[in-house]
């Protein structure tokens, strides 16, 4: 697995790729990944290269074009800075600044809710 040796990422991305490959073997296609911390521009470029190398190594058309979504208290200024740096981000998750009008000195509470159960049944995704 050349892609894994060359990944050099100390986050969940190699795990995502391994799961995406396993799902592919079962007939499912991964859609993409979300970055919510770190240097988003740099990571998006590294991840795009990784996705492309996996596409080539395993002959998986489209793997290199999987969506990379970025979030992390993004606003117009941070997106402008990302654009100036250059990146491989396909979509942005803008929540805090959109909902709270944080740009006008409105206080915001940075909270993440993760759905894990509905009616005593574990849930992932849908």
Coordinates of C-alpha atoms in Angstrom, one line a residue:
X1 CA 0.0 0.0 0.0
X2 CA 2.1 2.8 -1.3
X3 CA -0.5 5.4 -0.5
X4 CA -0.5 4.6 3.2
X5 CA 3.3 4.8 3.5
X6 CA 3.3 8.1 1.8
X7 CA 0.3 9.6 3.7
X8 CA 2.4 11.1 6.5
X9 CA -0.8 12.5 8.1
X10 CA -1.3 12.3 11.8
X11 CA -5.0 12.7 11.8
X12 CA -8.1 10.7 10.7
X13 CA -7.5 11.0 7.0
X14 CA -5.6 7.7 6.5
X15 CA -8.4 6.0 8.5
X16 CA -11.0 7.6 6.2
X17 CA -9.1 6.4 3.2
X18 CA -8.9 2.8 4.5
X19 CA -12.6 2.8 5.3
X20 CA -13.5 4.3 1.9
X21 CA -11.5 1.5 0.2
X22 CA -13.2 -1.1 2.3
X23 CA -16.6 0.4 1.5
X24 CA -15.7 0.4 -2.2
X25 CA -15.0 -3.3 -2.0
X26 CA -18.6 -3.7 -0.6
X27 CA -20.1 -1.7 -3.4
X28 CA -20.4 1.7 -1.6
X29 CA -18.8 4.9 -2.7
X30 CA -17.4 7.4 -0.2
X31 CA -18.5 11.0 -1.0
X32 CA -15.9 13.1 0.7
X33 CA -14.2 14.4 3.8
X34 CA -14.6 17.4 6.1
X35 CA -11.7 19.3 7.6
X36 CA -12.5 21.2 10.7
X37 CA -9.1 22.0 12.2
X38 CA -5.5 22.7 11.3
X39 CA -4.1 24.5 8.2
X40 CA -7.1 23.9 6.0
X41 CA -5.5 25.1 2.7
X42 CA -2.3 23.0 3.2
X43 CA -4.3 19.9 4.4
X44 CA -6.7 20.1 1.5
X45 CA -3.8 20.1 -1.0
X46 CA -2.1 17.1 0.8
X47 CA -5.4 15.2 0.9
X48 CA -6.2 15.9 -2.8
X49 CA -2.8 14.4 -3.7
X50 CA -3.4 11.4 -1.4
X51 CA -6.9 10.8 -3.0
X52 CA -5.4 11.0 -6.5
X53 CA -2.6 8.6 -5.6
X54 CA -5.2 6.1 -4.2
X55 CA -7.3 6.5 -7.4
X56 CA -4.2 5.7 -9.5
X57 CA -2.9 2.8 -7.3
X58 CA -6.2 1.0 -7.0
X59 CA -7.7 2.0 -10.3
X60 CA -10.7 3.8 -8.7
X61 CA -12.1 6.5 -11.1
X62 CA -13.4 9.5 -9.2
X63 CA -11.6 8.8 -5.9
X64 CA -9.2 11.7 -6.6
X65 CA -12.2 14.0 -7.1
X66 CA -14.0 13.3 -3.8
X67 CA -15.3 16.4 -2.1
X68 CA -13.2 18.2 0.5
X69 CA -15.3 20.4 2.7
X70 CA -13.8 22.8 5.2
X71 CA -15.3 24.2 8.3
X72 CA -13.9 25.8 11.5
X73 CA -15.5 29.1 12.4
X74 CA -15.1 30.2 8.8
X75 CA -16.1 33.7 7.6
X76 CA -15.5 35.9 4.6
X77 CA -12.1 36.9 5.8
X78 CA -10.9 33.4 6.4
X79 CA -12.2 32.2 3.0
X80 CA -10.5 35.1 1.3
X81 CA -7.2 34.1 3.0
X82 CA -7.7 30.5 1.9
X83 CA -8.2 31.6 -1.7
X84 CA -5.0 33.6 -1.5
X85 CA -3.0 30.7 -0.2
X86 CA -4.4 28.3 -2.8
X87 CA -6.3 25.2 -1.8
X88 CA -8.3 22.1 -3.0
X89 CA -11.4 22.8 -0.9
X90 CA -14.7 22.1 -2.7
X91 CA -17.2 23.4 -0.2
X92 CA -17.4 25.4 3.0
X93 CA -19.4 24.8 6.2
X94 CA -20.2 28.2 7.6
X95 CA -22.4 28.0 10.7
X96 CA -21.4 30.1 13.6
X97 CA -20.9 33.3 11.7
X98 CA -24.0 32.8 9.6
X99 CA -26.3 32.1 12.5
X100 CA -25.1 34.5 15.1
X101 CA -24.0 37.4 13.0
X102 CA -20.7 37.2 14.8
X103 CA -19.2 39.8 12.5
X104 CA -21.2 42.4 14.5
X105 CA -19.5 41.6 17.8
X106 CA -22.3 39.2 18.7
X107 CA -21.1 36.6 21.2
X108 CA -21.1 33.0 19.9
X109 CA -20.9 29.7 21.7
X110 CA -18.8 27.2 19.9
X111 CA -20.6 23.9 20.4
X112 CA -20.7 20.7 18.4
X113 CA -23.6 18.4 18.7
X114 CA -23.2 14.8 17.4
X115 CA -26.2 12.6 16.9
X116 CA -25.4 9.2 18.3
X117 CA -28.8 7.7 19.1
X118 CA -32.5 7.9 18.1
X119 CA -35.1 6.1 20.2
X120 CA -32.4 4.0 21.8
X121 CA -30.9 2.9 18.5
X122 CA -27.3 3.8 17.6
X123 CA -27.1 6.1 14.6
X124 CA -24.3 7.1 12.2
X125 CA -25.0 9.4 9.3
X126 CA -28.7 9.4 8.2

